[in-house]
XYZ file of N, CA, C and O in Angstrom:
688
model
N 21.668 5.972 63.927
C 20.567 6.523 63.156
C 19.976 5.463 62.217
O 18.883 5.133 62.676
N 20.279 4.741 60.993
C 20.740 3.469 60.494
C 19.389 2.253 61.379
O 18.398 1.690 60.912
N 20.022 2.265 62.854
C 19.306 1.252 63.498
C 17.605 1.851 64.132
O 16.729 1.187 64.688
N 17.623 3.275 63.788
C 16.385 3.605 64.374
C 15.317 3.489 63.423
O 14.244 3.033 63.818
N 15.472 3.877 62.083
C 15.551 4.242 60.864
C 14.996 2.342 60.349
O 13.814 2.235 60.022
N 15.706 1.276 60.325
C 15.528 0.083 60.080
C 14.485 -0.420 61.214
O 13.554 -1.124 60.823
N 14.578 -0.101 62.621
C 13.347 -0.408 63.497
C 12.122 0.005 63.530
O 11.221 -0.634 64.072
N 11.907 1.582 62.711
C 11.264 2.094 62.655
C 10.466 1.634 61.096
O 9.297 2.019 61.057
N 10.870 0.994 60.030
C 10.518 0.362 58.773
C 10.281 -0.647 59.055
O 9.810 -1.229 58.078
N 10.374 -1.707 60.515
C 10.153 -3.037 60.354
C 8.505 -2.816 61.431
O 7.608 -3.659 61.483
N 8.512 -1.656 62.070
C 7.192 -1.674 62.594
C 6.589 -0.981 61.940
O 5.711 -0.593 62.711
N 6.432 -0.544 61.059
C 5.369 0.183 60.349
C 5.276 -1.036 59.213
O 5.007 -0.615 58.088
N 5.416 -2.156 59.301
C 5.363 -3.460 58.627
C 4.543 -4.218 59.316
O 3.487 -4.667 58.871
N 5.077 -4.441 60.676
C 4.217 -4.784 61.585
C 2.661 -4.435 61.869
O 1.731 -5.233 61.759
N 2.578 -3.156 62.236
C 1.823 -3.158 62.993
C 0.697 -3.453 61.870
O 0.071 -4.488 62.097
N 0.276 -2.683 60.588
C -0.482 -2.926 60.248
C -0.793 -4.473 59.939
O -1.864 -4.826 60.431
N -0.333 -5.144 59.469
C 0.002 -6.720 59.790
C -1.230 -6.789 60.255
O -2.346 -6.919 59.751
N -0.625 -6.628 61.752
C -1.367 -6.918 63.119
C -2.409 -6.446 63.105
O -3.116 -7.164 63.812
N -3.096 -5.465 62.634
C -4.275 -4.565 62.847
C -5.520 -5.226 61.923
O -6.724 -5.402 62.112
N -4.526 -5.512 60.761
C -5.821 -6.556 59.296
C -6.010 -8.115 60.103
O -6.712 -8.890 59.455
N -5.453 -8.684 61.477
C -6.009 -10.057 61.809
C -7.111 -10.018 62.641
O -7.637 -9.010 63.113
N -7.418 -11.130 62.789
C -8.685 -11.156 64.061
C -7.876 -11.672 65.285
O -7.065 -10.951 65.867
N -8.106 -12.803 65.602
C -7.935 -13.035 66.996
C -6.365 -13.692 66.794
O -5.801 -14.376 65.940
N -5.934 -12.937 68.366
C -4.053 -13.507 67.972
C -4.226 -14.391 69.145
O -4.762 -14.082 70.210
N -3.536 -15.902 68.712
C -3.650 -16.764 70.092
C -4.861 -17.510 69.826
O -5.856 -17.329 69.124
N -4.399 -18.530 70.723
C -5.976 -19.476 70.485
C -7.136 -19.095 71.690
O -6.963 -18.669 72.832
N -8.050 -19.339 71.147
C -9.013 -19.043 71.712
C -10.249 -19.931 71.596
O -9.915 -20.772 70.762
N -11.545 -20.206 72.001
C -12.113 -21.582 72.081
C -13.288 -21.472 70.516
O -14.398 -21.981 70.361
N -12.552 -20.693 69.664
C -13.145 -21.031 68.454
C -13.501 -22.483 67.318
O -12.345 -22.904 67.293
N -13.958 -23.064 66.788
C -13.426 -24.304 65.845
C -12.948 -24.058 64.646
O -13.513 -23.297 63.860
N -12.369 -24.390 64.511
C -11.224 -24.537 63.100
C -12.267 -24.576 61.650
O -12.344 -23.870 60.645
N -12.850 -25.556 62.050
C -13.945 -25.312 60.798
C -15.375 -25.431 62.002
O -15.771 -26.473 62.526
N -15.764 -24.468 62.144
C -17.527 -24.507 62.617
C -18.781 -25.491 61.950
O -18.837 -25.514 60.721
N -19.301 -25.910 62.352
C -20.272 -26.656 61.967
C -21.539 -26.740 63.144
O -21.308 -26.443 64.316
N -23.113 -27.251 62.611
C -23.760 -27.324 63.378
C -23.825 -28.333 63.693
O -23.617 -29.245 62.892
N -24.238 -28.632 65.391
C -24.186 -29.818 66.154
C -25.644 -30.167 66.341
O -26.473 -29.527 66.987
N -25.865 -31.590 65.490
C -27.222 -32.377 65.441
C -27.635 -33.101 66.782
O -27.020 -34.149 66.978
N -28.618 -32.721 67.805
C -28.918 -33.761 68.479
C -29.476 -35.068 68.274
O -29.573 -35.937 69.141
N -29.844 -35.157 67.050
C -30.420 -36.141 66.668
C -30.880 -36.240 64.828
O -30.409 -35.356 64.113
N -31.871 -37.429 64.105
C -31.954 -37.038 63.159
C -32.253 -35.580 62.349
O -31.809 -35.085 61.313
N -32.928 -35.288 63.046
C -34.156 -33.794 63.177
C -33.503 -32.582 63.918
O -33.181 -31.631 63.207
N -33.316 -32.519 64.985
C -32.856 -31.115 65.819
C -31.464 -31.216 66.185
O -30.867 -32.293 66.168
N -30.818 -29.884 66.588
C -30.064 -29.360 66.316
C -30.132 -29.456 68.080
O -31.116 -29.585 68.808
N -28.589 -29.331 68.440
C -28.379 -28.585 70.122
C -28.737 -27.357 70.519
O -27.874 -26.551 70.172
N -29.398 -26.983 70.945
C -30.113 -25.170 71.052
C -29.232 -24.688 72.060
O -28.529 -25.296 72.866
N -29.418 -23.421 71.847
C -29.127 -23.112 74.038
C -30.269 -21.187 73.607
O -30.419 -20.638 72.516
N -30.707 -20.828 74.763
C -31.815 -19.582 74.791
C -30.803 -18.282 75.057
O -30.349 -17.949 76.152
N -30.653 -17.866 74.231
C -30.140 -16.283 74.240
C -31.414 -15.189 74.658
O -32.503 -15.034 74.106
N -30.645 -14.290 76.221
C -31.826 -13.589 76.420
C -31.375 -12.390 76.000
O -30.475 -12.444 75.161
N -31.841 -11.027 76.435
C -31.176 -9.807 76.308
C -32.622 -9.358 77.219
O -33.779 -9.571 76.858
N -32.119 -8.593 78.657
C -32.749 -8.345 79.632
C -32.367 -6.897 79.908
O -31.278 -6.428 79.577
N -33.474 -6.106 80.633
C -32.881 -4.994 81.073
C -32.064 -5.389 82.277
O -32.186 -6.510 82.771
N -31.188 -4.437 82.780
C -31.014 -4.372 84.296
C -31.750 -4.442 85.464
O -32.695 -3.655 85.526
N -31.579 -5.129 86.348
C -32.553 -5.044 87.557
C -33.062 -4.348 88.442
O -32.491 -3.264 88.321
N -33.916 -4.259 89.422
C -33.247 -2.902 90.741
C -32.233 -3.776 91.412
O -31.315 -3.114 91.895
N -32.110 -5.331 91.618
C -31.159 -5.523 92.314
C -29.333 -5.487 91.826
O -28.686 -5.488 90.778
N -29.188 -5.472 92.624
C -26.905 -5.877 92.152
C -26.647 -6.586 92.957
O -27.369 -7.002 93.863
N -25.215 -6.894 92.653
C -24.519 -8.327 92.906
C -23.657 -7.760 93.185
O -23.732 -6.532 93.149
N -22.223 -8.529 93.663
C -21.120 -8.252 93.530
C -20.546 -9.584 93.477
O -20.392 -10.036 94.612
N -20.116 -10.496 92.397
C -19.731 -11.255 92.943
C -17.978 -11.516 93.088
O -17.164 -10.691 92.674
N -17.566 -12.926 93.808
C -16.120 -12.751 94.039
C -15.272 -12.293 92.797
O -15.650 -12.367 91.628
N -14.111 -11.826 93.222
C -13.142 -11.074 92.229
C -13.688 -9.486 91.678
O -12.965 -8.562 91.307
N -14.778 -9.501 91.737
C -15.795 -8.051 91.112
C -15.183 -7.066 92.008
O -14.875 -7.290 93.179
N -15.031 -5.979 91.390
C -14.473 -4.759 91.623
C -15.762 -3.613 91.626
O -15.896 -2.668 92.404
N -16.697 -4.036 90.445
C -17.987 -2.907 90.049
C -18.912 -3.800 90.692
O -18.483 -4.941 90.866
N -20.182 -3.534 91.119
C -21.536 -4.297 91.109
C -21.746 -4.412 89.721
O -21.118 -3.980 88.755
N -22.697 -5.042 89.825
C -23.259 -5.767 88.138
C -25.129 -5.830 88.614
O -25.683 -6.014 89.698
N -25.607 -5.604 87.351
C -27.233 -5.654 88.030
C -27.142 -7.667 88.152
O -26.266 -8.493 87.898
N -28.611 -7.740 88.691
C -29.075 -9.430 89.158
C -29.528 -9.223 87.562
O -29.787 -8.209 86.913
N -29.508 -10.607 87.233
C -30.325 -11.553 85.781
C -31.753 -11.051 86.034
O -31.823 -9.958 85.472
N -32.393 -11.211 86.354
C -33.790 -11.327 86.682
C -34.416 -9.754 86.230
O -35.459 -9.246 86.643
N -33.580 -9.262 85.403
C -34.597 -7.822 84.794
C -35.973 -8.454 83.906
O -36.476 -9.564 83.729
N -36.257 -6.956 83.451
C -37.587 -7.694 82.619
C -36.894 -7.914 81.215
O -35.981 -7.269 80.700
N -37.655 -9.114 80.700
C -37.099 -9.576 79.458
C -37.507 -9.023 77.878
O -38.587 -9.284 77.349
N -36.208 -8.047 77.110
C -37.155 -7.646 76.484
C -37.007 -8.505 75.035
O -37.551 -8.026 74.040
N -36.234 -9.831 74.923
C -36.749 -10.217 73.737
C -35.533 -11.981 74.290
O -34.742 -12.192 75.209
N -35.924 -12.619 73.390
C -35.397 -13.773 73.835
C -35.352 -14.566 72.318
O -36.194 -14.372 71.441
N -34.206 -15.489 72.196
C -34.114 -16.182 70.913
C -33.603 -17.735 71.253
O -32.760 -17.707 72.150
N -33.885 -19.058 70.782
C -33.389 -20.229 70.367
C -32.692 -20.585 69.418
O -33.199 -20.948 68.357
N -31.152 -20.539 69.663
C -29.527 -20.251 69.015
C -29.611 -21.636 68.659
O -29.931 -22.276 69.661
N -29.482 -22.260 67.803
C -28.949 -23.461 67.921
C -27.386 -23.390 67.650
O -26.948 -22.387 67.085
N -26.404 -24.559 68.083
C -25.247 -24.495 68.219
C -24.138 -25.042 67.341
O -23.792 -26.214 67.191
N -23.444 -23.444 66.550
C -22.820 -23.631 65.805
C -21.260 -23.616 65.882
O -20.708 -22.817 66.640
N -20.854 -24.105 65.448
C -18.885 -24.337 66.104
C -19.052 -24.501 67.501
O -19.923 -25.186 68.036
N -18.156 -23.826 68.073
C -18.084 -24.395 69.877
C -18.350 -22.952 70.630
O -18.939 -22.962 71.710
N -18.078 -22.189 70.270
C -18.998 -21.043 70.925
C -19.912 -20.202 70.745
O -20.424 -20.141 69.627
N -20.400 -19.253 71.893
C -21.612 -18.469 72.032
C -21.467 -17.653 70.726
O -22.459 -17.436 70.029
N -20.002 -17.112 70.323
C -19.824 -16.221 69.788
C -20.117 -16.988 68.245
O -21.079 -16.639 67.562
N -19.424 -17.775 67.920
C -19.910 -18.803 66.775
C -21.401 -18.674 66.371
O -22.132 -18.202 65.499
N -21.407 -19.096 67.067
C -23.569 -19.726 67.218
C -24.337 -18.338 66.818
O -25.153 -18.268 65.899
N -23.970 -17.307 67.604
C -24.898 -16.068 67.482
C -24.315 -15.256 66.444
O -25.087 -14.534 65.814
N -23.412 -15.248 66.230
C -22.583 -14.787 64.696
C -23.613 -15.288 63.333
O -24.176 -14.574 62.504
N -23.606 -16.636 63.454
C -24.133 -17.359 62.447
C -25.794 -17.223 62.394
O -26.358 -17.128 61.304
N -26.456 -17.219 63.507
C -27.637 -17.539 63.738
C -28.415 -15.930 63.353
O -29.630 -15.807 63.195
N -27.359 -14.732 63.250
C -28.600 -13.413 62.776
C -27.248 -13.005 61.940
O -26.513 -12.085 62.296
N -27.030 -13.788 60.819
C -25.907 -13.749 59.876
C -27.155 -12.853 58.843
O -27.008 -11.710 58.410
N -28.176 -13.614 58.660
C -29.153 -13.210 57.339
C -30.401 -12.636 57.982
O -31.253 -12.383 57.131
N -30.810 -12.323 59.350
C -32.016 -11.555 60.091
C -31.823 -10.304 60.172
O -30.795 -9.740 60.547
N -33.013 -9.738 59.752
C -33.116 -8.425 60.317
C -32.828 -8.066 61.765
O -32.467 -6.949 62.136
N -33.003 -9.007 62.464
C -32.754 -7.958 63.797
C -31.502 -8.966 63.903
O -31.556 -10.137 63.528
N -29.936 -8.121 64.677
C -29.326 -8.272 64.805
C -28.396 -8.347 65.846
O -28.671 -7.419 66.606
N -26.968 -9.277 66.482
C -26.121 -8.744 67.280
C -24.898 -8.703 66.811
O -24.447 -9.650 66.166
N -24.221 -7.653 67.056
C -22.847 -7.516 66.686
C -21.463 -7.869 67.409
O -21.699 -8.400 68.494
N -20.352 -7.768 67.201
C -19.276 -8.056 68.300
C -18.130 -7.064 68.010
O -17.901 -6.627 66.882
N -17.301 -6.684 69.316
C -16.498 -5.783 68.969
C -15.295 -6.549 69.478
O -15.290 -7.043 70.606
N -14.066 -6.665 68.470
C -12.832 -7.502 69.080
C -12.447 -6.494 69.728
O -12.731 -5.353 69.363
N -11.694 -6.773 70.860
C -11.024 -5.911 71.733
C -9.563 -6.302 71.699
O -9.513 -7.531 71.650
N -8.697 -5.919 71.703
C -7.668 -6.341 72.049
C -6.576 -7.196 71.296
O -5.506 -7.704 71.630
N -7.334 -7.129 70.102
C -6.963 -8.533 69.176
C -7.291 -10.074 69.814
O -6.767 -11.150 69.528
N -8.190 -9.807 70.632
C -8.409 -11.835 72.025
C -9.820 -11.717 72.169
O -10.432 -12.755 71.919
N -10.717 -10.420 72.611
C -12.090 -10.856 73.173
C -12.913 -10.381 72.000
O -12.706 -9.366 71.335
N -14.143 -11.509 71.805
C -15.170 -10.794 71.216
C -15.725 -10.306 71.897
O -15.896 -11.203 72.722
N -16.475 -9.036 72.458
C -17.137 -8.565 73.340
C -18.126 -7.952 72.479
O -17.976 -7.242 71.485
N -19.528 -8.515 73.268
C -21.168 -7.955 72.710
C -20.912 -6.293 72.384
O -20.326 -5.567 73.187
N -21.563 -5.707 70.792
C -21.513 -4.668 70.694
C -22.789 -3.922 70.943
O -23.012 -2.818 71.439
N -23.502 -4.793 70.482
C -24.794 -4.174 70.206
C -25.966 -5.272 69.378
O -25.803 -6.172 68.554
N -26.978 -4.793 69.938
C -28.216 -5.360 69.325
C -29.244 -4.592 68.661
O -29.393 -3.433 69.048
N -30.069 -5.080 67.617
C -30.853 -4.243 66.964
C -31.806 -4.931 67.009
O -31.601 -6.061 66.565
N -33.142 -4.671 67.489
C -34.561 -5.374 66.888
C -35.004 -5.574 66.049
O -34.648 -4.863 65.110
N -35.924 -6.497 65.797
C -36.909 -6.045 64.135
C -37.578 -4.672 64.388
O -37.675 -3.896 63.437
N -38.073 -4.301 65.679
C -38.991 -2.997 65.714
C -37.842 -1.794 65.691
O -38.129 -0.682 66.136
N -36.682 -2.045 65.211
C -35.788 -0.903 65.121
C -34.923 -0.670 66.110
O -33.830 -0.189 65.810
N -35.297 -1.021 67.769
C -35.344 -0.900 69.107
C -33.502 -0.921 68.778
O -33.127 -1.641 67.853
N -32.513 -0.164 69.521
C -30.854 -0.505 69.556
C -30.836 -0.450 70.655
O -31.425 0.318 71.415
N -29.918 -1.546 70.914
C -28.950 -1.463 72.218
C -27.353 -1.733 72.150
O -26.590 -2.626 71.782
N -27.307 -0.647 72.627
C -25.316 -0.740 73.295
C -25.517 -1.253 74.093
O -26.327 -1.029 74.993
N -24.404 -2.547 73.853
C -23.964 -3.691 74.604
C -22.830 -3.039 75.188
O -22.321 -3.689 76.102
N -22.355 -2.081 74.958
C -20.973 -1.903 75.567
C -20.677 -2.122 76.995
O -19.537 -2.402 77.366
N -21.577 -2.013 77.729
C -21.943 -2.348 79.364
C -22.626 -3.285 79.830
O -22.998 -3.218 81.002
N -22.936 -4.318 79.073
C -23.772 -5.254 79.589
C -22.993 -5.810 80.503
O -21.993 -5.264 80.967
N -23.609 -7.464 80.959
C -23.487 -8.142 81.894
C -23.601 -9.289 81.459
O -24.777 -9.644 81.378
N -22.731 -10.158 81.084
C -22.901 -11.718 80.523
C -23.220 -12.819 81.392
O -22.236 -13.203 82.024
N -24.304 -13.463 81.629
C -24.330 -14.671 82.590
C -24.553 -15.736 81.972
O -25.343 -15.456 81.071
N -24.187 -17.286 81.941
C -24.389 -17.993 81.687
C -24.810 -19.010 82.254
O -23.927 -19.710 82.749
N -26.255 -19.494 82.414
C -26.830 -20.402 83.601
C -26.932 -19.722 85.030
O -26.959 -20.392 86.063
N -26.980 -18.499 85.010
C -26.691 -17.748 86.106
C -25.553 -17.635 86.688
O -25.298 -17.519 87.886
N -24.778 -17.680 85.656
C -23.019 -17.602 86.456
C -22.165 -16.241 85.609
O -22.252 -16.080 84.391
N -21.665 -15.688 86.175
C -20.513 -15.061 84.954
C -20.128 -15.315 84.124
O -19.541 -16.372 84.356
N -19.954 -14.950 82.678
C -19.652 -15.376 81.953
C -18.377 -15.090 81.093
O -17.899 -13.959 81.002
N -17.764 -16.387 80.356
C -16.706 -15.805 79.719
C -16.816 -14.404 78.624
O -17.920 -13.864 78.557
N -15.720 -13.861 77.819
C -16.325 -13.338 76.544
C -16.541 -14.439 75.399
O -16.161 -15.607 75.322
N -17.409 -13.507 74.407
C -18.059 -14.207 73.687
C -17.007 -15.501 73.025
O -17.343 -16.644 73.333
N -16.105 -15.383 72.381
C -15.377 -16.513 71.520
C -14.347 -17.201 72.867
O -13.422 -17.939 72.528
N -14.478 -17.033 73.746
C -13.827 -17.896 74.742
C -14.858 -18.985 75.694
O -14.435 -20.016 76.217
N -16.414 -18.449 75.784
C -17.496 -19.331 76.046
C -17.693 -20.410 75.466
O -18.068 -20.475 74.295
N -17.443 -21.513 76.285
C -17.354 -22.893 75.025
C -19.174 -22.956 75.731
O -19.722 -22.435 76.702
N -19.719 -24.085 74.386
C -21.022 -24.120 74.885
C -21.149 -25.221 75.590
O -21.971 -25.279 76.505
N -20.127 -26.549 75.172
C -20.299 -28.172 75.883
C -20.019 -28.460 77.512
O -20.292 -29.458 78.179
N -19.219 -26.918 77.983
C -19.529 -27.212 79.360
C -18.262 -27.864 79.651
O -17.593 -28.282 78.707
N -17.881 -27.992 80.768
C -16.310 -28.215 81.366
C -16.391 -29.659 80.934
O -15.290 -30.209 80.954
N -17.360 -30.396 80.561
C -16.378 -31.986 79.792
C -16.127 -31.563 78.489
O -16.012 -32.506 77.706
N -16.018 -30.571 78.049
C -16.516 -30.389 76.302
C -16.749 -31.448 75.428
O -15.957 -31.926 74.616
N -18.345 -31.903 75.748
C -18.912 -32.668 75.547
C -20.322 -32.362 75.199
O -20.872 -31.717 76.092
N -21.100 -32.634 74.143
C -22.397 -32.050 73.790
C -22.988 -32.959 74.395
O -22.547 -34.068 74.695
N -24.280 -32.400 74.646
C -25.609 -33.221 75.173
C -25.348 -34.360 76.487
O -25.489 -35.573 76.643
N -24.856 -33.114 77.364
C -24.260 -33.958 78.491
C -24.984 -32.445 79.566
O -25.144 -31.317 79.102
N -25.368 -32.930 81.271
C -26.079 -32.100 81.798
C -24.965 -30.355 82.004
O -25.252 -29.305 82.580
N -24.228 -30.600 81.554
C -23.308 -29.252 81.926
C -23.318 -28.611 80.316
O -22.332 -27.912 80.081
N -24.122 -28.731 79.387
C -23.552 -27.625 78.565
C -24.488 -26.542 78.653
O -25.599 -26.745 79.145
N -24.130 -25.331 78.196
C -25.269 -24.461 77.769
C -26.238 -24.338 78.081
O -26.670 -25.483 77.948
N -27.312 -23.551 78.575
C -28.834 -23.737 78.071
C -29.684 -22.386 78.107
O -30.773 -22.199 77.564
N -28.899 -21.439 78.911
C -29.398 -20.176 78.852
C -27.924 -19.056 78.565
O -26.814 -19.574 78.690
N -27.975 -18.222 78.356
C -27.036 -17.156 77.576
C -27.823 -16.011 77.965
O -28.785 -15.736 77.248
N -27.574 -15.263 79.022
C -28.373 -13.859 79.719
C -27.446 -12.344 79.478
O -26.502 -11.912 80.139
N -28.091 -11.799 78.343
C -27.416 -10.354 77.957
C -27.953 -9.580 78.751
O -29.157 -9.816 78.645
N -27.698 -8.226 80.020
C -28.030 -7.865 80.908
C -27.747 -6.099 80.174
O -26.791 -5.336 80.314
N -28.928 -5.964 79.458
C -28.256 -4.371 78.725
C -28.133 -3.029 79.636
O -29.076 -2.239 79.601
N -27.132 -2.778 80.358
C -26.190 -1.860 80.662
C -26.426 -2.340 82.269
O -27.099 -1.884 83.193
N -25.206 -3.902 82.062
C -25.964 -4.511 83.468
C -24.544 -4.314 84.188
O -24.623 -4.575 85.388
N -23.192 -3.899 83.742
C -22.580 -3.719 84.784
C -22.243 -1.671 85.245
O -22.020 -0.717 84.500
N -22.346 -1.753 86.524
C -22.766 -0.537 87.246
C -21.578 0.779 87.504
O -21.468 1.491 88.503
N -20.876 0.799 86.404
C -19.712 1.628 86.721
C -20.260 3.157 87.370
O -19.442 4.013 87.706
C-alpha cells in the first residue's frame, strides 16, 4: 500500500511538471533565434501561402488519406523573413505584433502543428486539417521544418522559398 501511495505522489509531481513545458526532446528549433541577413539591407525571406483546397487530390507515398493538390485559389499570401531556423520560428515572430494572425497548437509535447489563422478582414481559419507543402513537397511540422534545406546552409539553392498552407487540405 506504502509503494502505491509513494508512486502515486511521485506522479502527481510529475505529470504536471510535464504539462507546464513546451517541447520535450530536441527538435530543429535555435537555442537563441535570430534574424538571418542576406546582405547589408535584406533579410532571407521565404513566401508563406494559405490556399484553399483544390478540386484535385494526391496521394502521395506513405499517405494513408488523400490530401487536396497546392494549386487551390490563393486567399492571402505573406513575405516571412527568416527567423531562428524554422518555419515555426519565423512565423511565430513575424505576426508576433499584427493584427492578422497564425497560431500553433503543440501536440504531443514534439509538434507544433498550424492552429489557425485570422485575417485583418476578420476572415478565421482552422488549420486543424490543413495540408503543409513545402516547395511542393510534404512538409515537416512546423518547429521540425528547418528553412536552410538539407545542407543547413542559408542562401544556398535548397533552402526555403515557398511555405503552402492548404486550409482543410487533408481529406479525411
Amino acid at each position: 500500500m506504502k509503494k502505491i501511495i509513494a508512486v502515486t505522489a511521485v506522479l502527481c509531481l510529475i505529470v504536471p511538471a510535464l504539462a507546464g513545458c513546451g517541447v520535450l526532446g530536441n527538435d530543429s528549433t535555435a537555442a537563441d533565434p535570430q534574424y538571418h541577413p542576406a546582405n547589408d539591407e535584406d533579410l532571407y525571406t521565404f513566401v508563406l501561402e494559405l490556399r484553399l483546397p483544390s478540386d484535385k487530390t494526391e496521394i502521395d507515398d506513405g499517405d494513408v488519406f488523400p490530401h487536396s493538390a497546392i494549386d487551390g485559389e490563393l486567399i492571402a499570401q505573406w513575405q516571412i523573413p527568416v527567423y531562428g531556423n524554422t518555419v515555426y520560428e519565423s512565423v511565430v515572430k513575424y505576426f508576433e505584433d499584427k493584427e492578422e494572425k497564425f497560431t500553433f497548437r503543440l501536440s504531443q509535447h514534439r509538434f507544433y502543428m498550424f492552429h489557425d489563422c485570422t485575417l485583418q478582414d476578420g476572415s478565421r481559419y482552422d488549420l486543424e486539417t490543413c495540408y503543409i507543402a513545402v516547395d511542393g513537397e510534404y512538409a515537416l511540422t512546423a518547429n521540425y521544418q528547418s528553412l536552410s534545406g538539407k545542407d543547413g546552409i542559408l542562401g544556398t539553392e535548397d533552402d526555403v522559398s515557398v511555405v503552402t498552407v492548404v486550409y482543410k487540405g487533408w481529406l479525411y
